[in-house]
Amino acid sequence: MEGGGGGEIFRVSSARLSSSNIWRNTGLEVFSKSSLEEDDEEALKWAAIEKLPTYLRIRRGILTEAEGQAREIDIESLGLLERKNLLERLVKIAEEDNEKFLLKLKERIERVGLDMPTIEVRFEHLDVEAEAYVGGRALPTIFNFSVNMLEGFLNYLHILPSRKKPLPILHDVSGIIKPRRMTLLLGPPSSGKTTLLLALAGKLGKELKSSGRVTYNGHGMEEFVPQRTSAYISQHDVHIGEMTVRETLAFSARCQGVGPRYEMLAELSRREKTANIKPDPDLDIYMKAASLEGQETNVITDYILKVPMSTVRVAIEQRVG
C-alpha cells in the first residue's frame, strides 16, 4: 500500500494484497512486521468491501478504534462514541483542522473527476411593487382596520375601487449570482434587500406585484420548485424555545434529508473502485454517514456543534486573557 495525496488516499492492488514483503514507503523505509500485518489486514478488509455491490459498499466502512485496531462496521449502526472519536480524529482542533478537513473532502471528489452540481442565478429587469394605504389611513387604529376590511371586501366584489397607493420596492434590477462564490448584499434600511432575496428564492408574497425574470441555470421559476434549490433564512428568530441547540439542528437536518448526497456518494464509490483508489477510512465513514438516511442528522449535527463551539471558546479565552 503506497501513500497518495499526502497520505490521505491509498491505492490497493491485488498483487500487493498477496505479497506483504513489497509494502514500502518510497522504497527507502521498511515497515516492522506488526505494521505490515496490520496494513495487510486492513487492506484485506477493504478488498472485501470493494467486492460488494454499490448499494452495500456505501453502507460499510473501516473504523479505527481508540486502540488503533481497524474493524469493518455497518455505517447505519454507528454509535455515539464512535462518532465522537471519528470527528476527534478528523477535526481535533477546529481552528486548525477544519480547513484541512474540507480540503480533504474536495480533494477526494476532484481526484476521480467528479463535478459537483453548481447553480447560477440570474435576475433580469426585476420590478416589485406593493399597494398600501398612505397618510392617516396607514395608522394601525381600530377604525382604520375596520374601514380597510370593509373596503377590501367591496373591492373584491368590484363595487368600490381600491384606495391603496402603489409603492415601488425594486425597479429594473438585474444581476448574476455566480456559483461557488459568496455574494454580499449591502444597502440602507428599507432599500429592498429582503424583497430581492425573497424574489430570488421564489417566496414573494401574493399581495406583491412583480415582473421580470429570475432563472436558475437558465430555467425559469415556472419550470421547477425553487424552494428545493434555494433557502431564505429570515432574520427573525423562529426557533422553538423548548428545544436545545442539538435538537434544533437535528430537526432541521431531518427536514432537509440527504438530498443529492446519496447519488453523489454512489457515483464516487463506483469511480474509486474503477480507479482502484482506497480513500482515507475516517473520511470515507464521515461521507457515508452524512449521505445515509438516519445517520446524517447525527454526524452532521456533531460536526456543526464541534466547529463553532471551539471558535467561541477560543474567543472567550482570548477576551479573558
PDB file of C-alpha atoms in Angstrom:
ATOM      1  CA  MET A   1       0.000   0.000   0.000  1.00  0.00           C
ATOM      2  CA  GLU A   2       1.515   3.298  -1.108  1.00  0.00           C
ATOM      3  CA  GLY A   3       0.571   6.739   0.115  1.00  0.00           C
ATOM      4  CA  GLY A   4      -1.030   9.112  -2.332  1.00  0.00           C
ATOM      5  CA  GLY A   5      -2.141  12.717  -1.856  1.00  0.00           C
ATOM      6  CA  GLY A   6      -0.282  13.366   1.403  1.00  0.00           C
ATOM      7  CA  GLY A   7      -1.135  10.002   2.901  1.00  0.00           C
ATOM      8  CA  GLU A   8      -4.877  10.574   2.783  1.00  0.00           C
ATOM      9  CA  ILE A   9      -5.738   8.335  -0.180  1.00  0.00           C
ATOM     10  CA  PHE A  10      -4.261   4.922  -0.779  1.00  0.00           C
ATOM     11  CA  ARG A  11      -4.203   2.600  -3.760  1.00  0.00           C
ATOM     12  CA  VAL A  12      -4.629  -1.121  -3.310  1.00  0.00           C
ATOM     13  CA  SER A  13      -3.783  -3.700  -5.946  1.00  0.00           C
ATOM     14  CA  SER A  14      -4.347  -7.453  -5.932  1.00  0.00           C
ATOM     15  CA  ALA A  15      -0.620  -8.096  -6.338  1.00  0.00           C
ATOM     16  CA  ARG A  16       0.165  -6.174  -3.167  1.00  0.00           C
ATOM     17  CA  LEU A  17      -2.513  -7.998  -1.250  1.00  0.00           C
ATOM     18  CA  SER A  18      -0.838 -11.325  -1.985  1.00  0.00           C
ATOM     19  CA  SER A  19       2.698 -10.342  -1.063  1.00  0.00           C
ATOM     20  CA  SER A  20       3.447  -8.409   2.102  1.00  0.00           C
ATOM     21  CA  ASN A  21       7.201  -8.127   1.575  1.00  0.00           C
ATOM     22  CA  ILE A  22       6.879  -5.385  -1.035  1.00  0.00           C
ATOM     23  CA  TRP A  23       4.959  -2.883   1.136  1.00  0.00           C
ATOM     24  CA  ARG A  24       7.367   0.009   1.374  1.00  0.00           C
ATOM     25  CA  ASN A  25       7.335   3.755   1.765  1.00  0.00           C
ATOM     26  CA  THR A  26       9.001   5.230  -1.364  1.00  0.00           C
ATOM     27  CA  GLY A  27      11.340   2.233  -1.393  1.00  0.00           C
ATOM     28  CA  LEU A  28      13.515   3.555   1.449  1.00  0.00           C
ATOM     29  CA  GLU A  29      11.828   2.686   4.734  1.00  0.00           C
ATOM     30  CA  VAL A  30      10.789  -0.887   5.621  1.00  0.00           C
ATOM     31  CA  PHE A  31       7.835  -1.319   7.967  1.00  0.00           C
ATOM     32  CA  SER A  32       8.018  -3.547  11.001  1.00  0.00           C
ATOM     33  CA  LYS A  33       6.382  -6.965  10.905  1.00  0.00           C
ATOM     34  CA  SER A  34       3.488  -5.896  13.114  1.00  0.00           C
ATOM     35  CA  SER A  35       2.854  -2.831  10.962  1.00  0.00           C
ATOM     36  CA  LEU A  36       2.839  -4.977   7.830  1.00  0.00           C
ATOM     37  CA  GLU A  37       0.358  -7.375   9.375  1.00  0.00           C
ATOM     38  CA  GLU A  38      -1.968  -4.538  10.385  1.00  0.00           C
ATOM     39  CA  ASP A  39      -1.749  -2.964   6.922  1.00  0.00           C
ATOM     40  CA  ASP A  40      -2.366  -6.317   5.247  1.00  0.00           C
ATOM     41  CA  GLU A  41      -5.367  -6.996   7.477  1.00  0.00           C
ATOM     42  CA  GLU A  42      -6.889  -3.562   6.760  1.00  0.00           C
ATOM     43  CA  ALA A  43      -6.205  -3.952   3.037  1.00  0.00           C
ATOM     44  CA  LEU A  44      -7.942  -7.339   3.014  1.00  0.00           C
ATOM     45  CA  LYS A  45     -10.957  -5.848   4.794  1.00  0.00           C
ATOM     46  CA  TRP A  46     -11.120  -3.049   2.262  1.00  0.00           C
ATOM     47  CA  ALA A  47     -10.771  -5.508  -0.603  1.00  0.00           C
ATOM     48  CA  ALA A  48     -13.738  -7.427   0.794  1.00  0.00           C
ATOM     49  CA  ILE A  49     -15.793  -4.210   0.918  1.00  0.00           C
ATOM     50  CA  GLU A  50     -14.842  -3.389  -2.671  1.00  0.00           C
ATOM     51  CA  LYS A  51     -16.294  -6.690  -3.849  1.00  0.00           C
ATOM     52  CA  LEU A  52     -19.742  -5.745  -2.526  1.00  0.00           C
ATOM     53  CA  PRO A  53     -22.407  -4.187  -4.771  1.00  0.00           C
ATOM     54  CA  THR A  54     -22.565  -0.392  -4.709  1.00  0.00           C
ATOM     55  CA  TYR A  55     -25.694  -0.383  -2.537  1.00  0.00           C
ATOM     56  CA  LEU A  56     -23.912  -2.388   0.185  1.00  0.00           C
ATOM     57  CA  ARG A  57     -20.462  -0.882  -0.369  1.00  0.00           C
ATOM     58  CA  ILE A  58     -21.593   2.601   0.598  1.00  0.00           C
ATOM     59  CA  ARG A  59     -23.030   1.188   3.833  1.00  0.00           C
ATOM     60  CA  ARG A  60     -19.806  -0.423   5.002  1.00  0.00           C
ATOM     61  CA  GLY A  61     -16.604   1.166   6.244  1.00  0.00           C
ATOM     62  CA  ILE A  62     -13.388   0.545   8.134  1.00  0.00           C
ATOM     63  CA  LEU A  63     -13.363   2.217  11.552  1.00  0.00           C
ATOM     64  CA  THR A  64     -10.180   2.745  13.534  1.00  0.00           C
ATOM     65  CA  GLU A  65     -10.846   2.220  17.224  1.00  0.00           C
ATOM     66  CA  ALA A  66      -9.187   4.014  20.129  1.00  0.00           C
ATOM     67  CA  GLU A  67      -6.684   1.163  20.486  1.00  0.00           C
ATOM     68  CA  GLY A  68      -5.581   1.645  16.891  1.00  0.00           C
ATOM     69  CA  GLN A  69      -7.262  -1.507  15.608  1.00  0.00           C
ATOM     70  CA  ALA A  70      -9.370  -1.323  12.442  1.00  0.00           C
ATOM     71  CA  ARG A  71     -12.630  -3.194  12.045  1.00  0.00           C
ATOM     72  CA  GLU A  72     -15.361  -3.335   9.446  1.00  0.00           C
ATOM     73  CA  ILE A  73     -18.611  -1.687  10.551  1.00  0.00           C
ATOM     74  CA  ASP A  74     -22.108  -1.030   9.294  1.00  0.00           C
ATOM     75  CA  ILE A  75     -22.448   2.742   8.822  1.00  0.00           C
ATOM     76  CA  GLU A  76     -26.113   2.695   9.826  1.00  0.00           C
ATOM     77  CA  SER A  77     -25.174   1.319  13.276  1.00  0.00           C
ATOM     78  CA  LEU A  78     -22.527   3.971  14.007  1.00  0.00           C
ATOM     79  CA  GLY A  79     -22.761   4.778  17.709  1.00  0.00           C
ATOM     80  CA  LEU A  80     -22.365   7.977  19.720  1.00  0.00           C
ATOM     81  CA  LEU A  81     -18.882   7.196  20.997  1.00  0.00           C
ATOM     82  CA  GLU A  82     -17.732   6.063  17.573  1.00  0.00           C
ATOM     83  CA  ARG A  83     -18.960   9.315  16.003  1.00  0.00           C
ATOM     84  CA  LYS A  84     -17.215  11.342  18.679  1.00  0.00           C
ATOM     85  CA  ASN A  85     -13.889   9.567  18.154  1.00  0.00           C
ATOM     86  CA  LEU A  86     -14.288   9.866  14.380  1.00  0.00           C
ATOM     87  CA  LEU A  87     -14.788  13.643  14.477  1.00  0.00           C
ATOM     88  CA  GLU A  88     -11.988  13.988  17.005  1.00  0.00           C
ATOM     89  CA  ARG A  89      -9.594  12.451  14.502  1.00  0.00           C
ATOM     90  CA  LEU A  90     -10.912  14.466  11.568  1.00  0.00           C
ATOM     91  CA  VAL A  91     -11.285  17.848  13.312  1.00  0.00           C
ATOM     92  CA  LYS A  92      -9.346  17.721  16.551  1.00  0.00           C
ATOM     93  CA  ILE A  93      -8.728  21.480  16.733  1.00  0.00           C
ATOM     94  CA  ALA A  94     -11.432  23.329  14.808  1.00  0.00           C
ATOM     95  CA  GLU A  95      -9.385  26.450  14.114  1.00  0.00           C
ATOM     96  CA  GLU A  96      -6.552  24.419  12.590  1.00  0.00           C
ATOM     97  CA  ASP A  97      -8.117  21.230  11.239  1.00  0.00           C
ATOM     98  CA  ASN A  98     -11.478  22.356   9.838  1.00  0.00           C
ATOM     99  CA  GLU A  99      -9.994  23.831   6.665  1.00  0.00           C
ATOM    100  CA  LYS A 100      -7.820  20.746   6.187  1.00  0.00           C
ATOM    101  CA  PHE A 101     -10.897  18.552   6.601  1.00  0.00           C
ATOM    102  CA  LEU A 102     -12.863  20.495   3.982  1.00  0.00           C
ATOM    103  CA  LEU A 103      -9.914  20.361   1.593  1.00  0.00           C
ATOM    104  CA  LYS A 104      -9.778  16.589   2.044  1.00  0.00           C
ATOM    105  CA  LEU A 105     -13.441  16.345   1.047  1.00  0.00           C
ATOM    106  CA  LYS A 106     -12.790  18.481  -2.015  1.00  0.00           C
ATOM    107  CA  GLU A 107      -9.653  16.530  -2.962  1.00  0.00           C
ATOM    108  CA  ARG A 108     -11.418  13.179  -2.757  1.00  0.00           C
ATOM    109  CA  ILE A 109     -14.209  14.340  -5.055  1.00  0.00           C
ATOM    110  CA  GLU A 110     -11.903  16.007  -7.569  1.00  0.00           C
ATOM    111  CA  ARG A 111      -9.470  13.068  -7.595  1.00  0.00           C
ATOM    112  CA  VAL A 112     -11.922  10.928  -9.556  1.00  0.00           C
ATOM    113  CA  GLY A 113     -13.045  13.774 -11.803  1.00  0.00           C
ATOM    114  CA  LEU A 114     -16.479  14.128 -10.215  1.00  0.00           C
ATOM    115  CA  ASP A 115     -18.042  17.529 -10.834  1.00  0.00           C
ATOM    116  CA  MET A 116     -20.181  18.997  -8.092  1.00  0.00           C
ATOM    117  CA  PRO A 117     -23.509  20.443  -9.284  1.00  0.00           C
ATOM    118  CA  THR A 118     -23.500  24.227  -9.440  1.00  0.00           C
ATOM    119  CA  ILE A 119     -26.273  26.780  -9.820  1.00  0.00           C
ATOM    120  CA  GLU A 120     -26.095  30.193 -11.434  1.00  0.00           C
ATOM    121  CA  VAL A 121     -28.909  32.569 -10.541  1.00  0.00           C
ATOM    122  CA  ARG A 122     -29.786  35.396 -12.921  1.00  0.00           C
ATOM    123  CA  PHE A 123     -32.366  38.113 -12.426  1.00  0.00           C
ATOM    124  CA  GLU A 124     -33.240  40.496 -15.250  1.00  0.00           C
ATOM    125  CA  HIS A 125     -35.301  43.699 -15.129  1.00  0.00           C
ATOM    126  CA  LEU A 126     -36.886  42.721 -11.832  1.00  0.00           C
ATOM    127  CA  ASP A 127     -39.662  45.041 -10.652  1.00  0.00           C
ATOM    128  CA  VAL A 128     -41.584  44.602  -7.405  1.00  0.00           C
ATOM    129  CA  GLU A 129     -44.211  46.953  -6.043  1.00  0.00           C
ATOM    130  CA  ALA A 130     -46.731  46.878  -3.240  1.00  0.00           C
ATOM    131  CA  GLU A 131     -50.039  48.630  -2.647  1.00  0.00           C
ATOM    132  CA  ALA A 132     -50.539  50.298   0.719  1.00  0.00           C
ATOM    133  CA  TYR A 133     -52.575  52.981   2.408  1.00  0.00           C
ATOM    134  CA  VAL A 134     -50.795  56.277   2.948  1.00  0.00           C
ATOM    135  CA  GLY A 135     -51.258  59.141   5.355  1.00  0.00           C
ATOM    136  CA  GLY A 136     -53.716  58.748   8.201  1.00  0.00           C
ATOM    137  CA  ARG A 137     -55.201  55.596   6.672  1.00  0.00           C
ATOM    138  CA  ALA A 138     -51.906  53.783   7.265  1.00  0.00           C
ATOM    139  CA  LEU A 139     -52.071  54.201  11.056  1.00  0.00           C
ATOM    140  CA  PRO A 140     -52.870  50.933  12.904  1.00  0.00           C
ATOM    141  CA  THR A 141     -56.102  52.052  14.605  1.00  0.00           C
ATOM    142  CA  ILE A 142     -59.282  50.106  15.203  1.00  0.00           C
ATOM    143  CA  PHE A 143     -61.236  52.469  12.950  1.00  0.00           C
ATOM    144  CA  ASN A 144     -58.763  52.150  10.082  1.00  0.00           C
ATOM    145  CA  PHE A 145     -58.696  48.384  10.483  1.00  0.00           C
ATOM    146  CA  SER A 146     -62.492  48.165  10.258  1.00  0.00           C
ATOM    147  CA  VAL A 147     -62.695  50.523   7.278  1.00  0.00           C
ATOM    148  CA  ASN A 148     -59.870  48.708   5.493  1.00  0.00           C
ATOM    149  CA  MET A 149     -61.602  45.365   5.939  1.00  0.00           C
ATOM    150  CA  LEU A 150     -64.855  46.766   4.552  1.00  0.00           C
ATOM    151  CA  GLU A 151     -63.144  48.452   1.604  1.00  0.00           C
ATOM    152  CA  GLY A 152     -61.186  45.308   0.851  1.00  0.00           C
ATOM    153  CA  PHE A 153     -64.386  43.263   0.716  1.00  0.00           C
ATOM    154  CA  LEU A 154     -66.105  45.814  -1.542  1.00  0.00           C
ATOM    155  CA  ASN A 155     -63.032  45.988  -3.728  1.00  0.00           C
ATOM    156  CA  TYR A 156     -63.077  42.203  -4.079  1.00  0.00           C
ATOM    157  CA  LEU A 157     -66.670  42.444  -5.325  1.00  0.00           C
ATOM    158  CA  HIS A 158     -65.635  45.256  -7.723  1.00  0.00           C
ATOM    159  CA  ILE A 159     -68.097  47.636  -6.068  1.00  0.00           C
ATOM    160  CA  LEU A 160     -65.584  50.141  -4.728  1.00  0.00           C
ATOM    161  CA  PRO A 161     -62.165  50.912  -6.219  1.00  0.00           C
ATOM    162  CA  SER A 162     -59.121  50.388  -4.071  1.00  0.00           C
ATOM    163  CA  ARG A 163     -57.679  53.453  -2.355  1.00  0.00           C
ATOM    164  CA  LYS A 164     -54.276  51.912  -1.876  1.00  0.00           C
ATOM    165  CA  LYS A 165     -51.324  53.633  -3.493  1.00  0.00           C
ATOM    166  CA  PRO A 166     -48.636  51.720  -5.428  1.00  0.00           C
ATOM    167  CA  LEU A 167     -45.220  51.803  -3.741  1.00  0.00           C
ATOM    168  CA  PRO A 168     -42.235  50.607  -5.810  1.00  0.00           C
ATOM    169  CA  ILE A 169     -39.791  48.418  -3.882  1.00  0.00           C
ATOM    170  CA  LEU A 170     -37.492  47.211  -6.678  1.00  0.00           C
ATOM    171  CA  HIS A 171     -37.150  48.879 -10.055  1.00  0.00           C
ATOM    172  CA  ASP A 172     -35.358  47.369 -13.051  1.00  0.00           C
ATOM    173  CA  VAL A 173     -32.876  45.325 -11.008  1.00  0.00           C
ATOM    174  CA  SER A 174     -30.593  42.939 -12.895  1.00  0.00           C
ATOM    175  CA  GLY A 175     -27.640  40.837 -11.831  1.00  0.00           C
ATOM    176  CA  ILE A 176     -25.943  37.436 -11.666  1.00  0.00           C
ATOM    177  CA  ILE A 177     -25.051  35.303  -8.638  1.00  0.00           C
ATOM    178  CA  LYS A 178     -22.124  33.125  -9.660  1.00  0.00           C
ATOM    179  CA  PRO A 179     -21.762  29.575  -8.295  1.00  0.00           C
ATOM    180  CA  ARG A 180     -19.063  28.712  -5.738  1.00  0.00           C
ATOM    181  CA  ARG A 181     -18.855  32.319  -4.605  1.00  0.00           C
ATOM    182  CA  MET A 182     -20.140  34.199  -1.597  1.00  0.00           C
ATOM    183  CA  THR A 183     -22.216  37.233  -2.531  1.00  0.00           C
ATOM    184  CA  LEU A 184     -22.632  40.085  -0.060  1.00  0.00           C
ATOM    185  CA  LEU A 185     -25.780  42.191  -0.388  1.00  0.00           C
ATOM    186  CA  LEU A 186     -25.473  45.653   1.147  1.00  0.00           C
ATOM    187  CA  GLY A 187     -27.930  48.527   1.288  1.00  0.00           C
ATOM    188  CA  PRO A 188     -29.537  51.036   3.656  1.00  0.00           C
ATOM    189  CA  PRO A 189     -32.686  50.135   5.620  1.00  0.00           C
ATOM    190  CA  SER A 190     -35.864  49.774   3.524  1.00  0.00           C
ATOM    191  CA  SER A 191     -33.861  49.601   0.290  1.00  0.00           C
ATOM    192  CA  GLY A 192     -35.405  46.285  -0.797  1.00  0.00           C
ATOM    193  CA  LYS A 193     -32.731  43.776   0.256  1.00  0.00           C
ATOM    194  CA  THR A 194     -35.199  41.364   1.828  1.00  0.00           C
ATOM    195  CA  THR A 195     -37.610  41.717  -1.097  1.00  0.00           C
ATOM    196  CA  LEU A 196     -34.822  40.886  -3.553  1.00  0.00           C
ATOM    197  CA  LEU A 197     -33.831  37.767  -1.606  1.00  0.00           C
ATOM    198  CA  LEU A 198     -37.455  36.650  -1.368  1.00  0.00           C
ATOM    199  CA  ALA A 199     -37.863  37.137  -5.116  1.00  0.00           C
ATOM    200  CA  LEU A 200     -34.768  35.048  -5.831  1.00  0.00           C
ATOM    201  CA  ALA A 201     -35.999  32.294  -3.507  1.00  0.00           C
ATOM    202  CA  GLY A 202     -39.492  32.289  -5.013  1.00  0.00           C
ATOM    203  CA  LYS A 203     -41.137  33.373  -1.757  1.00  0.00           C
ATOM    204  CA  LEU A 204     -42.639  36.735  -2.636  1.00  0.00           C
ATOM    205  CA  GLY A 205     -45.995  37.396  -1.032  1.00  0.00           C
ATOM    206  CA  LYS A 206     -49.099  37.146  -3.193  1.00  0.00           C
ATOM    207  CA  GLU A 207     -50.005  40.735  -2.354  1.00  0.00           C
ATOM    208  CA  LEU A 208     -46.887  41.988  -4.158  1.00  0.00           C
ATOM    209  CA  LYS A 209     -46.843  42.645  -7.893  1.00  0.00           C
ATOM    210  CA  SER A 210     -43.674  41.564  -9.661  1.00  0.00           C
ATOM    211  CA  SER A 211     -42.331  41.481 -13.191  1.00  0.00           C
ATOM    212  CA  GLY A 212     -39.057  40.489 -14.775  1.00  0.00           C
ATOM    213  CA  ARG A 213     -37.361  37.122 -14.925  1.00  0.00           C
ATOM    214  CA  VAL A 214     -35.427  35.001 -12.414  1.00  0.00           C
ATOM    215  CA  THR A 215     -33.654  31.891 -13.717  1.00  0.00           C
ATOM    216  CA  TYR A 216     -31.700  29.035 -12.171  1.00  0.00           C
ATOM    217  CA  ASN A 217     -29.217  27.674 -14.710  1.00  0.00           C
ATOM    218  CA  GLY A 218     -31.407  29.155 -17.431  1.00  0.00           C
ATOM    219  CA  HIS A 219     -34.669  27.654 -16.129  1.00  0.00           C
ATOM    220  CA  GLY A 220     -37.481  29.941 -15.076  1.00  0.00           C
ATOM    221  CA  MET A 221     -39.426  29.730 -11.832  1.00  0.00           C
ATOM    222  CA  GLU A 222     -42.340  28.055 -13.579  1.00  0.00           C
ATOM    223  CA  GLU A 223     -40.199  25.074 -14.647  1.00  0.00           C
ATOM    224  CA  PHE A 224     -39.286  23.715 -11.204  1.00  0.00           C
ATOM    225  CA  VAL A 225     -39.780  24.212  -7.463  1.00  0.00           C
ATOM    226  CA  PRO A 226     -37.259  26.897  -6.369  1.00  0.00           C
ATOM    227  CA  GLN A 227     -37.706  26.049  -2.683  1.00  0.00           C
ATOM    228  CA  ARG A 228     -35.916  22.734  -3.331  1.00  0.00           C
ATOM    229  CA  THR A 229     -32.899  24.574  -4.684  1.00  0.00           C
ATOM    230  CA  SER A 230     -32.650  27.675  -2.505  1.00  0.00           C
ATOM    231  CA  ALA A 231     -33.483  28.606   1.062  1.00  0.00           C
ATOM    232  CA  TYR A 232     -34.238  32.006   2.538  1.00  0.00           C
ATOM    233  CA  ILE A 233     -33.320  32.326   6.211  1.00  0.00           C
ATOM    234  CA  SER A 234     -35.335  35.001   7.953  1.00  0.00           C
ATOM    235  CA  GLN A 235     -33.680  37.456  10.326  1.00  0.00           C
ATOM    236  CA  HIS A 236     -36.390  36.766  12.869  1.00  0.00           C
ATOM    237  CA  ASP A 237     -35.887  34.057  15.481  1.00  0.00           C
ATOM    238  CA  VAL A 238     -38.454  31.352  14.742  1.00  0.00           C
ATOM    239  CA  HIS A 239     -36.823  28.529  16.714  1.00  0.00           C
ATOM    240  CA  ILE A 240     -38.787  26.553  19.261  1.00  0.00           C
ATOM    241  CA  GLY A 241     -37.673  27.737  22.686  1.00  0.00           C
ATOM    242  CA  GLU A 242     -38.167  24.350  24.330  1.00  0.00           C
ATOM    243  CA  MET A 243     -35.667  22.626  22.011  1.00  0.00           C
ATOM    244  CA  THR A 244     -31.930  22.518  22.636  1.00  0.00           C
ATOM    245  CA  VAL A 245     -29.407  23.586  20.007  1.00  0.00           C
ATOM    246  CA  ARG A 246     -28.692  19.939  19.120  1.00  0.00           C
ATOM    247  CA  GLU A 247     -32.390  19.132  18.807  1.00  0.00           C
ATOM    248  CA  THR A 248     -32.949  22.202  16.601  1.00  0.00           C
ATOM    249  CA  LEU A 249     -30.088  21.275  14.268  1.00  0.00           C
ATOM    250  CA  ALA A 250     -31.154  17.628  14.156  1.00  0.00           C
ATOM    251  CA  PHE A 251     -34.750  18.606  13.359  1.00  0.00           C
ATOM    252  CA  SER A 252     -33.551  20.863  10.536  1.00  0.00           C
ATOM    253  CA  ALA A 253     -31.379  18.060   9.149  1.00  0.00           C
ATOM    254  CA  ARG A 254     -34.297  15.628   9.167  1.00  0.00           C
ATOM    255  CA  CYS A 255     -36.464  18.122   7.292  1.00  0.00           C
ATOM    256  CA  GLN A 256     -33.801  18.613   4.616  1.00  0.00           C
ATOM    257  CA  GLY A 257     -32.967  14.930   4.183  1.00  0.00           C
ATOM    258  CA  VAL A 258     -29.833  13.722   2.425  1.00  0.00           C
ATOM    259  CA  GLY A 259     -30.702  15.382  -0.887  1.00  0.00           C
ATOM    260  CA  PRO A 260     -28.323  14.569  -3.763  1.00  0.00           C
ATOM    261  CA  ARG A 261     -25.536  13.423  -1.442  1.00  0.00           C
ATOM    262  CA  TYR A 262     -26.521   9.765  -1.746  1.00  0.00           C
ATOM    263  CA  GLU A 263     -26.377   9.758  -5.566  1.00  0.00           C
ATOM    264  CA  MET A 264     -23.062  11.631  -5.482  1.00  0.00           C
ATOM    265  CA  LEU A 265     -21.585   9.136  -2.994  1.00  0.00           C
ATOM    266  CA  ALA A 266     -22.726   6.174  -5.103  1.00  0.00           C
ATOM    267  CA  GLU A 267     -21.051   7.638  -8.200  1.00  0.00           C
ATOM    268  CA  LEU A 268     -17.928   8.487  -6.188  1.00  0.00           C
ATOM    269  CA  SER A 269     -17.719   4.917  -4.899  1.00  0.00           C
ATOM    270  CA  ARG A 270     -18.072   3.484  -8.402  1.00  0.00           C
ATOM    271  CA  ARG A 271     -15.329   5.709  -9.803  1.00  0.00           C
ATOM    272  CA  GLU A 272     -12.951   4.948  -6.949  1.00  0.00           C
ATOM    273  CA  LYS A 273     -13.495   1.224  -7.453  1.00  0.00           C
ATOM    274  CA  THR A 274     -12.783   1.571 -11.169  1.00  0.00           C
ATOM    275  CA  ALA A 275      -9.624   3.607 -10.490  1.00  0.00           C
ATOM    276  CA  ASN A 276      -8.576   1.208  -7.688  1.00  0.00           C
ATOM    277  CA  ILE A 277      -8.405   4.033  -5.123  1.00  0.00           C
ATOM    278  CA  LYS A 278      -8.729   3.471  -1.391  1.00  0.00           C
ATOM    279  CA  PRO A 279      -9.859   6.649   0.395  1.00  0.00           C
ATOM    280  CA  ASP A 280      -8.991   7.723   3.899  1.00  0.00           C
ATOM    281  CA  PRO A 281     -11.063   5.400   6.161  1.00  0.00           C
ATOM    282  CA  ASP A 282     -12.248   8.145   8.545  1.00  0.00           C
ATOM    283  CA  LEU A 283     -13.176  10.484   5.707  1.00  0.00           C
ATOM    284  CA  ASP A 284     -14.973   7.635   3.966  1.00  0.00           C
ATOM    285  CA  ILE A 285     -17.082   6.845   7.044  1.00  0.00           C
ATOM    286  CA  TYR A 286     -17.997  10.506   7.552  1.00  0.00           C
ATOM    287  CA  MET A 287     -19.156  10.959   3.953  1.00  0.00           C
ATOM    288  CA  LYS A 288     -21.150   7.746   4.038  1.00  0.00           C
ATOM    289  CA  ALA A 289     -22.779   8.592   7.363  1.00  0.00           C
ATOM    290  CA  ALA A 290     -23.685  12.075   6.046  1.00  0.00           C
ATOM    291  CA  SER A 291     -25.339  10.547   2.969  1.00  0.00           C
ATOM    292  CA  LEU A 292     -27.478   7.819   4.543  1.00  0.00           C
ATOM    293  CA  GLU A 293     -30.944   8.237   5.984  1.00  0.00           C
ATOM    294  CA  GLY A 294     -30.910   8.307   9.769  1.00  0.00           C
ATOM    295  CA  GLN A 295     -27.200   8.904  10.304  1.00  0.00           C
ATOM    296  CA  GLU A 296     -26.930  12.261   8.518  1.00  0.00           C
ATOM    297  CA  THR A 297     -28.741  14.008  11.378  1.00  0.00           C
ATOM    298  CA  ASN A 298     -26.194  12.669  13.853  1.00  0.00           C
ATOM    299  CA  VAL A 299     -22.802  13.081  12.232  1.00  0.00           C
ATOM    300  CA  ILE A 300     -23.534  16.461  10.614  1.00  0.00           C
ATOM    301  CA  THR A 301     -25.040  17.816  13.837  1.00  0.00           C
ATOM    302  CA  ASP A 302     -21.974  16.680  15.779  1.00  0.00           C
ATOM    303  CA  TYR A 303     -19.703  18.345  13.225  1.00  0.00           C
ATOM    304  CA  ILE A 304     -21.613  21.663  13.232  1.00  0.00           C
ATOM    305  CA  LEU A 305     -21.622  21.763  17.024  1.00  0.00           C
ATOM    306  CA  LYS A 306     -17.920  20.967  17.241  1.00  0.00           C
ATOM    307  CA  VAL A 307     -16.689  23.687  14.877  1.00  0.00           C
ATOM    308  CA  PRO A 308     -18.458  26.848  16.154  1.00  0.00           C
ATOM    309  CA  MET A 309     -18.252  25.919  19.841  1.00  0.00           C
ATOM    310  CA  SER A 310     -14.480  25.633  19.600  1.00  0.00           C
ATOM    311  CA  THR A 311     -14.326  29.036  17.914  1.00  0.00           C
ATOM    312  CA  VAL A 312     -16.478  30.638  20.609  1.00  0.00           C
ATOM    313  CA  ARG A 313     -14.392  29.051  23.352  1.00  0.00           C
ATOM    314  CA  VAL A 314     -11.159  30.434  21.901  1.00  0.00           C
ATOM    315  CA  ALA A 315     -12.692  33.900  21.526  1.00  0.00           C
ATOM    316  CA  ILE A 316     -13.799  33.867  25.162  1.00  0.00           C
ATOM    317  CA  GLU A 317     -10.391  32.717  26.322  1.00  0.00           C
ATOM    318  CA  GLN A 318      -8.714  35.480  24.319  1.00  0.00           C
ATOM    319  CA  ARG A 319     -11.100  38.069  25.758  1.00  0.00           C
ATOM    320  CA  VAL A 320     -10.481  36.857  29.329  1.00  0.00           C
ATOM    321  CA  GLY A 321      -6.732  36.664  28.787  1.00  0.00           C
TER     322      GLY A 321
END
